[in-house]
């Protein structure tokens, strides 16, 4: 017997918890797993909205058959072609050979490219409506949230938006499916880590999508990853506004690259001095130990960023270089940046961070310090001066 979780009458959640995959997109650690959510509407005509990663295709088909009984599946609506959602399409088409595949003009070349499927397709455009009987489905294009063919499906009857990647999250569901069935504090970090690392690069497009969605009444947001938003829709929409506009909260993230502990020591001094200056939220990360996705998650949250590196072969410590490259890739704006580091027989770390600052156009705050070998008293004084300057900027936000 399959689970029967209804969003509304005969609108079903078909979600899969993936606790086995280690890396999402083969790069993002999944300590808490991830879900793939598909949805089934059982009306005069039946429709499946999105699928799941390929390993779940057998279970997905069995679940659909269990819920529909003798009825056939009429439509497969593809909101997004990335294989975490499209990986089961071939098996769904094999199980329901008369199915009509619904997508937009950018969907079908990718469908054919990945799966060789080009028949029984039905193209929809912005605002088009597909009637299932009682349920009228309307389509809105949200390009680059997070691929060019991305769209959302809006059930105008029950006011449900099937939003695919938008409003999604890392993390498996633990019995609860809706936001009011779980402790959201467990999910908050993974919601923002998903946003910042997967969708964050496309803030302008997220803003356009949010503007579009403001024109419709929404009772449920049903994404293709993570929990379904029911009671806290204003909360998550507000977060998406903040994150896509690159607004930062009053706190600081210190990230260091350190081979023998000298740059790390300076990071610890700056962290302590920030606290002494009244900054309430301070995070310290070792770039060599923590995956960039967690660091970027916090940098997306907090306005203050303090970066420090030792020198390495005349340049920057490689894990720091990786972080800076990722930050430039995402194009995060509107941050305060302070710089520190150390060198022994040659510099390079601080120089590289300054080059990064030039490229990303963050506001430089306070003096800089590059200790020669171990930090001396004068270097520590300058660490205090950095913390003072940053704390003044951050306290002005409170
Ligand atoms: Fe969850 Fe862009 O795929």
mmCIF file of C-alpha atoms and ligand atoms in Angstrom:
data_model
loop_
_atom_site.group_PDB
_atom_site.id
_atom_site.type_symbol
_atom_site.label_atom_id
_atom_site.label_comp_id
_atom_site.label_asym_id
_atom_site.label_seq_id
_atom_site.Cartn_x
_atom_site.Cartn_y
_atom_site.Cartn_z
ATOM 1 C CA UNK A 1 0.000 0.000 0.000
ATOM 2 C CA UNK A 2 1.377 3.418 -0.955
ATOM 3 C CA UNK A 3 1.339 6.536 1.180
ATOM 4 C CA UNK A 4 -1.592 8.851 0.484
ATOM 5 C CA UNK A 5 -0.608 12.420 1.291
ATOM 6 C CA UNK A 6 -3.133 14.899 -0.132
ATOM 7 C CA UNK A 7 -2.454 18.601 -0.718
ATOM 8 C CA UNK A 8 -6.150 18.953 -1.455
ATOM 9 C CA UNK A 9 -8.858 16.564 -2.649
ATOM 10 C CA UNK A 10 -7.165 14.030 -4.963
ATOM 11 C CA UNK A 11 -4.018 16.104 -5.381
ATOM 12 C CA UNK A 12 -1.237 13.857 -4.097
ATOM 13 C CA UNK A 13 2.380 14.324 -2.999
ATOM 14 C CA UNK A 14 4.660 11.631 -4.411
ATOM 15 C CA UNK A 15 7.965 12.390 -2.721
ATOM 16 C CA UNK A 16 11.150 10.377 -2.355
ATOM 17 C CA UNK A 17 13.715 10.788 0.400
ATOM 18 C CA UNK A 18 17.216 10.238 -0.960
ATOM 19 C CA UNK A 19 19.507 9.450 1.974
ATOM 20 C CA UNK A 20 22.033 7.498 -0.103
ATOM 21 C CA UNK A 21 23.395 10.126 -2.455
ATOM 22 C CA UNK A 22 26.455 11.872 -1.016
ATOM 23 C CA UNK A 23 26.754 14.767 -3.432
ATOM 24 C CA UNK A 24 23.926 16.652 -5.146
ATOM 25 C CA UNK A 25 24.930 17.580 -8.721
ATOM 26 C CA UNK A 26 28.048 15.591 -7.768
ATOM 27 C CA UNK A 27 29.344 18.558 -5.767
ATOM 28 C CA UNK A 28 27.088 19.620 -2.857
ATOM 29 C CA UNK A 29 27.343 17.477 0.309
ATOM 30 C CA UNK A 30 24.049 15.979 1.387
ATOM 31 C CA UNK A 31 24.568 15.357 5.093
ATOM 32 C CA UNK A 32 20.828 15.521 5.599
ATOM 33 C CA UNK A 33 19.855 14.029 2.228
ATOM 34 C CA UNK A 34 17.449 15.512 -0.280
ATOM 35 C CA UNK A 35 13.943 14.838 -1.550
ATOM 36 C CA UNK A 36 12.478 14.714 -5.032
ATOM 37 C CA UNK A 37 8.795 15.623 -4.998
ATOM 38 C CA UNK A 38 6.423 14.758 -7.819
ATOM 39 C CA UNK A 39 2.684 15.465 -7.651
ATOM 40 C CA UNK A 40 -0.346 13.668 -9.043
ATOM 41 C CA UNK A 41 -3.735 15.212 -9.804
ATOM 42 C CA UNK A 42 -6.562 12.709 -10.168
ATOM 43 C CA UNK A 43 -9.369 14.487 -12.035
ATOM 44 C CA UNK A 44 -11.429 13.618 -15.149
ATOM 45 C CA UNK A 45 -8.019 13.782 -16.778
ATOM 46 C CA UNK A 46 -5.018 12.802 -14.697
ATOM 47 C CA UNK A 47 -1.684 14.608 -14.551
ATOM 48 C CA UNK A 48 1.719 13.930 -13.060
ATOM 49 C CA UNK A 49 3.750 17.045 -12.325
ATOM 50 C CA UNK A 50 7.488 16.331 -12.638
ATOM 51 C CA UNK A 51 9.118 13.001 -11.792
ATOM 52 C CA UNK A 52 12.168 12.038 -9.685
ATOM 53 C CA UNK A 53 15.778 10.926 -10.076
ATOM 54 C CA UNK A 54 16.180 7.758 -12.079
ATOM 55 C CA UNK A 55 16.725 5.299 -9.172
ATOM 56 C CA UNK A 56 13.209 6.070 -7.929
ATOM 57 C CA UNK A 57 11.398 5.502 -11.240
ATOM 58 C CA UNK A 58 10.112 2.016 -10.381
ATOM 59 C CA UNK A 59 8.659 3.191 -7.084
ATOM 60 C CA UNK A 60 7.192 6.284 -8.745
ATOM 61 C CA UNK A 61 5.380 4.259 -11.416
ATOM 62 C CA UNK A 62 4.098 1.784 -8.804
ATOM 63 C CA UNK A 63 2.863 4.659 -6.609
ATOM 64 C CA UNK A 64 1.001 6.275 -9.529
ATOM 65 C CA UNK A 65 -0.625 2.973 -10.485
ATOM 66 C CA UNK A 66 -1.637 2.344 -6.895
ATOM 67 C CA UNK A 67 -3.322 5.761 -6.622
ATOM 68 C CA UNK A 68 -4.987 5.731 -10.043
ATOM 69 C CA UNK A 69 -6.132 2.104 -10.080
ATOM 70 C CA UNK A 70 -7.562 1.334 -13.516
ATOM 71 C CA UNK A 71 -7.363 4.938 -14.725
ATOM 72 C CA UNK A 72 -4.625 5.903 -17.149
ATOM 73 C CA UNK A 73 -2.183 8.747 -16.725
ATOM 74 C CA UNK A 74 -3.090 11.400 -19.307
ATOM 75 C CA UNK A 75 -0.455 14.095 -18.845
ATOM 76 C CA UNK A 76 3.103 14.465 -17.661
ATOM 77 C CA UNK A 77 3.853 18.118 -16.962
ATOM 78 C CA UNK A 78 7.546 18.972 -17.027
ATOM 79 C CA UNK A 79 8.348 22.093 -15.051
ATOM 80 C CA UNK A 80 12.112 21.543 -15.282
ATOM 81 C CA UNK A 81 14.347 19.172 -17.227
ATOM 82 C CA UNK A 82 17.287 18.816 -14.843
ATOM 83 C CA UNK A 83 17.709 15.057 -14.311
ATOM 84 C CA UNK A 84 16.966 15.189 -10.574
ATOM 85 C CA UNK A 85 13.364 15.759 -11.704
ATOM 86 C CA UNK A 86 13.328 14.323 -15.206
ATOM 87 C CA UNK A 87 15.303 11.128 -14.530
ATOM 88 C CA UNK A 88 12.165 8.956 -14.384
ATOM 89 C CA UNK A 89 10.491 10.318 -17.521
ATOM 90 C CA UNK A 90 11.467 7.391 -19.746
ATOM 91 C CA UNK A 91 10.061 4.836 -17.331
ATOM 92 C CA UNK A 92 6.860 6.852 -16.860
ATOM 93 C CA UNK A 93 6.402 7.032 -20.644
ATOM 94 C CA UNK A 94 7.062 3.293 -20.947
ATOM 95 C CA UNK A 95 4.490 2.555 -18.230
ATOM 96 C CA UNK A 96 1.897 4.932 -19.733
ATOM 97 C CA UNK A 97 2.609 4.923 -23.498
ATOM 98 C CA UNK A 98 -0.395 7.096 -24.408
ATOM 99 C CA UNK A 99 0.687 9.916 -22.116
ATOM 100 C CA UNK A 100 0.960 13.479 -23.444
ATOM 101 C CA UNK A 101 4.055 15.361 -22.305
ATOM 102 C CA UNK A 102 3.460 19.024 -21.497
ATOM 103 C CA UNK A 103 6.299 21.549 -21.591
ATOM 104 C CA UNK A 104 7.336 24.803 -23.199
ATOM 105 C CA UNK A 105 9.381 25.428 -26.341
ATOM 106 C CA UNK A 106 12.633 25.262 -24.389
ATOM 107 C CA UNK A 107 11.676 21.985 -22.693
ATOM 108 C CA UNK A 108 11.485 19.734 -25.701
ATOM 109 C CA UNK A 109 15.004 20.032 -27.182
ATOM 110 C CA UNK A 110 16.374 19.068 -23.751
ATOM 111 C CA UNK A 111 13.843 16.227 -23.458
ATOM 112 C CA UNK A 112 14.987 14.842 -26.791
ATOM 113 C CA UNK A 113 18.650 15.444 -25.969
ATOM 114 C CA UNK A 114 18.580 13.577 -22.666
ATOM 115 C CA UNK A 115 16.014 10.877 -23.366
ATOM 116 C CA UNK A 116 15.406 10.732 -27.132
ATOM 117 C CA UNK A 117 11.714 11.520 -26.619
ATOM 118 C CA UNK A 118 10.043 13.759 -29.199
ATOM 119 C CA UNK A 119 6.552 12.288 -29.661
ATOM 120 C CA UNK A 120 3.258 12.974 -27.892
ATOM 121 C CA UNK A 121 4.338 16.423 -26.792
ATOM 122 C CA UNK A 122 2.110 19.433 -26.113
ATOM 123 C CA UNK A 123 3.657 22.885 -26.024
ATOM 124 C CA UNK A 124 2.393 25.552 -23.646
ATOM 125 C CA UNK A 125 3.366 29.217 -23.322
ATOM 126 C CA UNK A 126 3.060 31.926 -20.664
ATOM 127 C CA UNK A 127 -0.448 32.017 -19.174
ATOM 128 C CA UNK A 128 -1.823 29.040 -21.124
ATOM 129 C CA UNK A 129 -4.424 26.906 -19.380
ATOM 130 C CA UNK A 130 -4.818 23.136 -19.478
ATOM 131 C CA UNK A 131 -8.118 21.763 -18.210
ATOM 132 C CA UNK A 132 -8.183 18.468 -16.342
ATOM 133 C CA UNK A 133 -11.910 18.761 -15.568
ATOM 134 C CA UNK A 134 -12.353 20.425 -12.188
ATOM 135 C CA UNK A 135 -8.711 21.535 -12.067
ATOM 136 C CA UNK A 136 -7.518 24.222 -14.456
ATOM 137 C CA UNK A 137 -3.738 24.354 -14.708
ATOM 138 C CA UNK A 138 -2.008 27.556 -15.746
ATOM 139 C CA UNK A 139 1.653 27.860 -16.725
ATOM 140 C CA UNK A 140 4.120 30.628 -15.953
ATOM 141 C CA UNK A 141 7.658 30.742 -17.300
ATOM 142 C CA UNK A 142 10.407 31.395 -14.754
ATOM 143 C CA UNK A 143 13.547 31.167 -16.927
ATOM 144 C CA UNK A 144 16.844 30.562 -15.106
ATOM 145 C CA UNK A 145 15.172 29.532 -11.852
ATOM 146 C CA UNK A 146 17.053 27.496 -12.388
ATOM 147 C CA UNK A 147 17.441 26.497 -16.078
ATOM 148 C CA UNK A 148 16.156 28.354 -19.161
ATOM 149 C CA UNK A 149 13.141 26.047 -19.597
ATOM 150 C CA UNK A 150 12.010 26.301 -15.948
ATOM 151 C CA UNK A 151 8.326 27.004 -15.464
ATOM 152 C CA UNK A 152 5.761 26.674 -12.700
ATOM 153 C CA UNK A 153 2.338 25.077 -12.870
ATOM 154 C CA UNK A 154 -0.507 26.827 -11.063
ATOM 155 C CA UNK A 155 -3.654 24.957 -10.106
ATOM 156 C CA UNK A 156 -6.144 27.822 -10.375
ATOM 157 C CA UNK A 157 -8.839 25.697 -8.731
ATOM 158 C CA UNK A 158 -7.107 24.810 -5.462
ATOM 159 C CA UNK A 159 -4.597 27.726 -5.598
ATOM 160 C CA UNK A 160 -1.555 25.468 -5.498
ATOM 161 C CA UNK A 161 1.662 26.496 -7.190
ATOM 162 C CA UNK A 162 3.945 23.656 -8.218
ATOM 163 C CA UNK A 163 7.158 25.620 -8.133
ATOM 164 C CA UNK A 164 9.855 23.043 -8.912
ATOM 165 C CA UNK A 165 13.301 24.242 -7.675
ATOM 166 C CA UNK A 166 11.952 27.571 -6.400
ATOM 167 C CA UNK A 167 11.271 27.473 -2.637
ATOM 168 C CA UNK A 168 12.975 24.077 -2.435
ATOM 169 C CA UNK A 169 15.489 22.774 0.065
ATOM 170 C CA UNK A 170 18.139 20.229 0.806
ATOM 171 C CA UNK A 171 17.250 17.793 3.570
ATOM 172 C CA UNK A 172 14.934 14.818 3.642
ATOM 173 C CA UNK A 173 11.485 14.944 5.126
ATOM 174 C CA UNK A 174 11.132 13.106 8.389
ATOM 175 C CA UNK A 175 7.496 12.149 8.298
ATOM 176 C CA UNK A 176 6.262 15.726 8.093
ATOM 177 C CA UNK A 177 5.531 16.942 4.572
ATOM 178 C CA UNK A 178 3.963 20.367 5.226
ATOM 179 C CA UNK A 179 5.718 23.288 6.946
ATOM 180 C CA UNK A 180 3.374 23.102 9.958
ATOM 181 C CA UNK A 181 4.120 19.426 10.500
ATOM 182 C CA UNK A 182 7.772 19.942 11.430
ATOM 183 C CA UNK A 183 10.225 22.029 13.379
ATOM 184 C CA UNK A 184 11.315 24.524 10.754
ATOM 185 C CA UNK A 185 14.483 25.439 12.648
ATOM 186 C CA UNK A 186 15.897 22.068 11.543
ATOM 187 C CA UNK A 187 15.338 23.059 7.924
ATOM 188 C CA UNK A 188 16.307 26.730 7.798
ATOM 189 C CA UNK A 189 20.015 26.216 7.149
ATOM 190 C CA UNK A 190 19.343 23.702 4.394
ATOM 191 C CA UNK A 191 16.726 25.931 2.758
ATOM 192 C CA UNK A 192 19.230 28.789 2.489
ATOM 193 C CA UNK A 193 22.147 26.507 1.530
ATOM 194 C CA UNK A 194 20.010 25.197 -1.313
ATOM 195 C CA UNK A 195 18.980 28.695 -2.384
ATOM 196 C CA UNK A 196 22.442 30.240 -2.227
ATOM 197 C CA UNK A 197 24.307 27.450 -3.990
ATOM 198 C CA UNK A 198 21.738 26.289 -6.548
ATOM 199 C CA UNK A 199 19.549 29.288 -7.364
ATOM 200 C CA UNK A 200 21.537 32.190 -5.871
ATOM 201 C CA UNK A 201 23.357 33.147 -9.060
ATOM 202 C CA UNK A 202 20.022 34.087 -10.633
ATOM 203 C CA UNK A 203 18.769 36.697 -8.168
ATOM 204 C CA UNK A 204 17.441 39.031 -10.875
ATOM 205 C CA UNK A 205 15.436 36.197 -12.423
ATOM 206 C CA UNK A 206 14.117 35.190 -8.982
ATOM 207 C CA UNK A 207 12.940 38.772 -8.510
ATOM 208 C CA UNK A 208 11.075 38.625 -11.839
ATOM 209 C CA UNK A 209 9.486 35.314 -10.857
ATOM 210 C CA UNK A 210 8.386 36.714 -7.474
ATOM 211 C CA UNK A 211 6.791 39.726 -9.180
ATOM 212 C CA UNK A 212 4.865 37.382 -11.437
ATOM 213 C CA UNK A 213 3.648 35.244 -8.540
ATOM 214 C CA UNK A 214 2.424 38.301 -6.625
ATOM 215 C CA UNK A 215 -0.482 38.525 -9.077
ATOM 216 C CA UNK A 216 -2.039 35.197 -8.082
ATOM 217 C CA UNK A 217 -3.617 33.808 -4.916
ATOM 218 C CA UNK A 218 -1.490 31.042 -3.413
ATOM 219 C CA UNK A 219 -2.681 28.629 -0.713
ATOM 220 C CA UNK A 220 0.122 26.091 -1.111
ATOM 221 C CA UNK A 221 3.617 26.189 -2.556
ATOM 222 C CA UNK A 222 4.629 22.700 -3.624
ATOM 223 C CA UNK A 223 8.309 22.602 -4.625
ATOM 224 C CA UNK A 224 10.158 19.639 -6.057
ATOM 225 C CA UNK A 225 12.622 19.496 -3.151
ATOM 226 C CA UNK A 226 11.834 19.611 0.561
ATOM 227 C CA UNK A 227 8.736 20.653 2.440
ATOM 228 C CA UNK A 228 5.436 21.984 1.128
ATOM 229 C CA UNK A 229 4.673 25.556 2.235
ATOM 230 C CA UNK A 230 1.188 25.942 3.702
ATOM 231 C CA UNK A 231 1.237 27.982 6.919
ATOM 232 C CA UNK A 232 4.407 29.988 6.413
ATOM 233 C CA UNK A 233 4.131 31.183 2.817
ATOM 234 C CA UNK A 234 4.788 34.882 3.681
ATOM 235 C CA UNK A 235 7.911 33.769 5.600
ATOM 236 C CA UNK A 236 9.535 31.938 2.691
ATOM 237 C CA UNK A 237 8.488 34.541 0.110
ATOM 238 C CA UNK A 238 10.056 37.255 2.258
ATOM 239 C CA UNK A 239 13.257 35.196 2.573
ATOM 240 C CA UNK A 240 13.381 34.811 -1.218
ATOM 241 C CA UNK A 241 12.994 38.577 -1.595
ATOM 242 C CA UNK A 242 15.874 39.188 0.828
ATOM 243 C CA UNK A 243 18.206 36.587 -0.584
ATOM 244 C CA UNK A 244 17.586 37.487 -4.228
ATOM 245 C CA UNK A 245 18.215 41.176 -3.452
ATOM 246 C CA UNK A 246 21.444 40.163 -1.664
ATOM 247 C CA UNK A 247 20.370 41.773 1.601
ATOM 248 C CA UNK A 248 22.608 40.774 4.499
ATOM 249 C CA UNK A 249 21.894 40.617 8.221
ATOM 250 C CA UNK A 250 24.058 42.163 10.955
ATOM 251 C CA UNK A 251 26.694 39.500 11.500
ATOM 252 C CA UNK A 252 30.132 38.505 10.277
ATOM 253 C CA UNK A 253 31.635 35.447 8.644
ATOM 254 C CA UNK A 254 35.384 35.019 9.072
ATOM 255 C CA UNK A 255 37.047 32.569 6.699
ATOM 256 C CA UNK A 256 40.728 31.781 6.839
ATOM 257 C CA UNK A 257 43.312 29.737 4.977
ATOM 258 C CA UNK A 258 46.125 28.743 7.317
ATOM 259 C CA UNK A 259 48.927 26.186 6.980
ATOM 260 C CA UNK A 260 50.558 26.383 10.408
ATOM 261 C CA UNK A 261 48.019 28.259 12.513
ATOM 262 C CA UNK A 262 49.245 31.863 12.288
ATOM 263 C CA UNK A 263 46.461 33.168 10.036
ATOM 264 C CA UNK A 264 44.028 31.091 12.068
ATOM 265 C CA UNK A 265 45.243 32.808 15.236
ATOM 266 C CA UNK A 266 44.496 36.189 13.657
ATOM 267 C CA UNK A 267 41.003 34.952 12.707
ATOM 268 C CA UNK A 268 40.387 34.016 16.337
ATOM 269 C CA UNK A 269 41.550 37.434 17.541
ATOM 270 C CA UNK A 270 39.268 39.203 15.076
ATOM 271 C CA UNK A 271 36.345 36.983 16.094
ATOM 272 C CA UNK A 272 36.872 37.779 19.774
ATOM 273 C CA UNK A 273 37.277 41.499 19.100
ATOM 274 C CA UNK A 274 34.056 41.527 17.024
ATOM 275 C CA UNK A 275 32.186 39.988 19.951
ATOM 276 C CA UNK A 276 33.774 42.504 22.351
ATOM 277 C CA UNK A 277 32.593 45.260 20.015
ATOM 278 C CA UNK A 278 29.016 43.976 20.309
ATOM 279 C CA UNK A 279 28.541 41.986 17.100
ATOM 280 C CA UNK A 280 26.092 39.225 18.049
ATOM 281 C CA UNK A 281 26.574 36.777 15.197
ATOM 282 C CA UNK A 282 30.092 35.721 14.285
ATOM 283 C CA UNK A 283 31.022 32.550 12.394
ATOM 284 C CA UNK A 284 34.582 31.326 11.837
ATOM 285 C CA UNK A 285 35.423 28.837 9.106
ATOM 286 C CA UNK A 286 38.602 27.059 8.064
ATOM 287 C CA UNK A 287 38.460 27.065 4.265
ATOM 288 C CA UNK A 288 40.429 23.816 4.170
ATOM 289 C CA UNK A 289 37.916 21.952 6.338
ATOM 290 C CA UNK A 290 34.426 23.178 5.509
ATOM 291 C CA UNK A 291 32.823 22.707 2.113
ATOM 292 C CA UNK A 292 32.271 26.025 0.355
ATOM 293 C CA UNK A 293 28.502 25.458 0.217
ATOM 294 C CA UNK A 294 28.232 25.877 4.007
ATOM 295 C CA UNK A 295 30.471 28.946 4.024
ATOM 296 C CA UNK A 296 28.576 30.554 1.142
ATOM 297 C CA UNK A 297 25.326 29.770 2.946
ATOM 298 C CA UNK A 298 26.440 31.963 5.859
ATOM 299 C CA UNK A 299 27.954 34.660 3.650
ATOM 300 C CA UNK A 300 24.566 34.873 1.937
ATOM 301 C CA UNK A 301 23.036 35.504 5.346
ATOM 302 C CA UNK A 302 25.472 37.978 6.891
ATOM 303 C CA UNK A 303 26.613 41.334 5.587
ATOM 304 C CA UNK A 304 30.117 41.257 7.090
ATOM 305 C CA UNK A 305 32.808 39.097 5.512
ATOM 306 C CA UNK A 306 36.366 38.881 6.857
ATOM 307 C CA UNK A 307 38.753 36.910 4.670
ATOM 308 C CA UNK A 308 42.290 35.929 5.587
ATOM 309 C CA UNK A 309 44.931 33.821 3.927
ATOM 310 C CA UNK A 310 48.485 32.768 4.315
ATOM 311 C CA UNK A 311 50.703 32.864 1.249
ATOM 312 C CA UNK A 312 51.146 29.716 -0.780
ATOM 313 C CA UNK A 313 53.789 29.504 -3.509
ATOM 314 C CA UNK A 314 53.574 33.235 -4.044
ATOM 315 C CA UNK A 315 49.771 33.193 -4.203
ATOM 316 C CA UNK A 316 46.760 32.454 -2.044
ATOM 317 C CA UNK A 317 46.099 29.261 -0.066
ATOM 318 C CA UNK A 318 44.325 27.018 -2.628
ATOM 319 C CA UNK A 319 41.135 26.281 -0.623
ATOM 320 C CA UNK A 320 40.675 30.059 -0.194
ATOM 321 C CA UNK A 321 41.160 30.479 -3.955
ATOM 322 C CA UNK A 322 38.355 27.964 -4.455
ATOM 323 C CA UNK A 323 36.037 29.907 -2.154
ATOM 324 C CA UNK A 324 36.799 33.253 -3.833
ATOM 325 C CA UNK A 325 36.214 31.717 -7.247
ATOM 326 C CA UNK A 326 32.819 30.367 -6.120
ATOM 327 C CA UNK A 327 31.819 33.738 -4.666
ATOM 328 C CA UNK A 328 32.733 35.505 -7.907
ATOM 329 C CA UNK A 329 30.785 32.883 -9.841
ATOM 330 C CA UNK A 330 27.624 33.574 -7.810
ATOM 331 C CA UNK A 331 28.050 37.328 -8.076
ATOM 332 C CA UNK A 332 26.869 38.011 -4.536
ATOM 333 C CA UNK A 333 26.738 41.797 -4.012
ATOM 334 C CA UNK A 334 26.411 44.285 -1.170
ATOM 335 C CA UNK A 335 28.865 42.889 1.354
ATOM 336 C CA UNK A 336 31.434 44.559 3.626
ATOM 337 C CA UNK A 337 34.874 43.002 3.329
ATOM 338 C CA UNK A 338 37.871 43.122 5.656
ATOM 339 C CA UNK A 339 41.178 41.502 4.755
ATOM 340 C CA UNK A 340 43.996 39.927 6.750
ATOM 341 C CA UNK A 341 46.654 37.253 6.359
ATOM 342 C CA UNK A 342 50.242 36.249 6.828
ATOM 343 C CA UNK A 343 53.326 35.503 4.842
ATOM 344 C CA UNK A 344 56.694 33.945 5.634
ATOM 345 C CA UNK A 345 59.239 34.129 2.787
ATOM 346 C CA UNK A 346 56.878 35.784 0.338
ATOM 347 C CA UNK A 347 53.377 37.218 0.225
ATOM 348 C CA UNK A 348 50.473 36.537 -2.076
ATOM 349 C CA UNK A 349 47.425 35.703 0.041
ATOM 350 C CA UNK A 350 46.365 39.237 0.927
ATOM 351 C CA UNK A 351 47.188 40.443 -2.589
ATOM 352 C CA UNK A 352 44.857 37.824 -4.074
ATOM 353 C CA UNK A 353 42.012 38.749 -1.710
ATOM 354 C CA UNK A 354 42.402 42.399 -2.702
ATOM 355 C CA UNK A 355 42.198 41.397 -6.363
ATOM 356 C CA UNK A 356 39.022 39.486 -5.526
ATOM 357 C CA UNK A 357 37.633 42.595 -3.767
ATOM 358 C CA UNK A 358 38.275 44.634 -6.899
ATOM 359 C CA UNK A 359 36.453 42.107 -9.083
ATOM 360 C CA UNK A 360 33.432 41.584 -6.849
ATOM 361 C CA UNK A 361 33.151 45.252 -5.849
ATOM 362 C CA UNK A 362 32.447 44.696 -2.157
ATOM 363 C CA UNK A 363 33.091 47.615 0.151
ATOM 364 C CA UNK A 364 36.485 47.320 1.853
ATOM 365 C CA UNK A 365 36.276 48.049 5.569
ATOM 366 C CA UNK A 366 39.100 48.923 7.971
ATOM 367 C CA UNK A 367 42.864 48.546 7.764
ATOM 368 C CA UNK A 368 44.455 45.449 6.374
ATOM 369 C CA UNK A 369 47.107 43.384 8.064
ATOM 370 C CA UNK A 370 49.564 40.881 6.628
ATOM 371 C CA UNK A 371 51.706 39.466 9.415
ATOM 372 C CA UNK A 372 55.252 38.398 8.636
ATOM 373 C CA UNK A 373 55.434 34.797 9.897
ATOM 374 C CA UNK A 374 53.670 34.833 13.306
ATOM 375 C CA UNK A 375 51.465 37.819 14.219
ATOM 376 C CA UNK A 376 53.162 40.237 16.624
ATOM 377 C CA UNK A 377 51.557 42.783 18.955
ATOM 378 C CA UNK A 378 51.265 45.392 16.261
ATOM 379 C CA UNK A 379 49.521 42.869 13.974
ATOM 380 C CA UNK A 380 47.094 41.986 16.767
ATOM 381 C CA UNK A 381 46.359 45.689 17.286
ATOM 382 C CA UNK A 382 45.477 45.939 13.620
ATOM 383 C CA UNK A 383 43.205 42.897 13.963
ATOM 384 C CA UNK A 384 41.391 44.859 16.688
ATOM 385 C CA UNK A 385 41.162 47.851 14.392
ATOM 386 C CA UNK A 386 39.640 45.662 11.642
ATOM 387 C CA UNK A 387 37.061 44.335 14.115
ATOM 388 C CA UNK A 388 36.197 47.852 15.289
ATOM 389 C CA UNK A 389 35.664 49.149 11.764
ATOM 390 C CA UNK A 390 33.541 46.136 10.787
ATOM 391 C CA UNK A 391 31.471 46.274 13.965
ATOM 392 C CA UNK A 392 30.602 49.945 13.339
ATOM 393 C CA UNK A 393 29.312 49.052 9.890
ATOM 394 C CA UNK A 394 27.312 46.087 11.186
ATOM 395 C CA UNK A 395 25.815 47.862 14.167
ATOM 396 C CA UNK A 396 24.520 50.544 11.824
ATOM 397 C CA UNK A 397 22.263 47.848 10.304
ATOM 398 C CA UNK A 398 20.542 46.972 13.590
HETATM 399 FE FE1 LIG B 1 16.229 20.353 -8.662
HETATM 400 FE FE2 LIG B 1 17.498 22.503 -11.100
HETATM 401 O O1 LIG B 1 16.923 20.837 -10.350
#
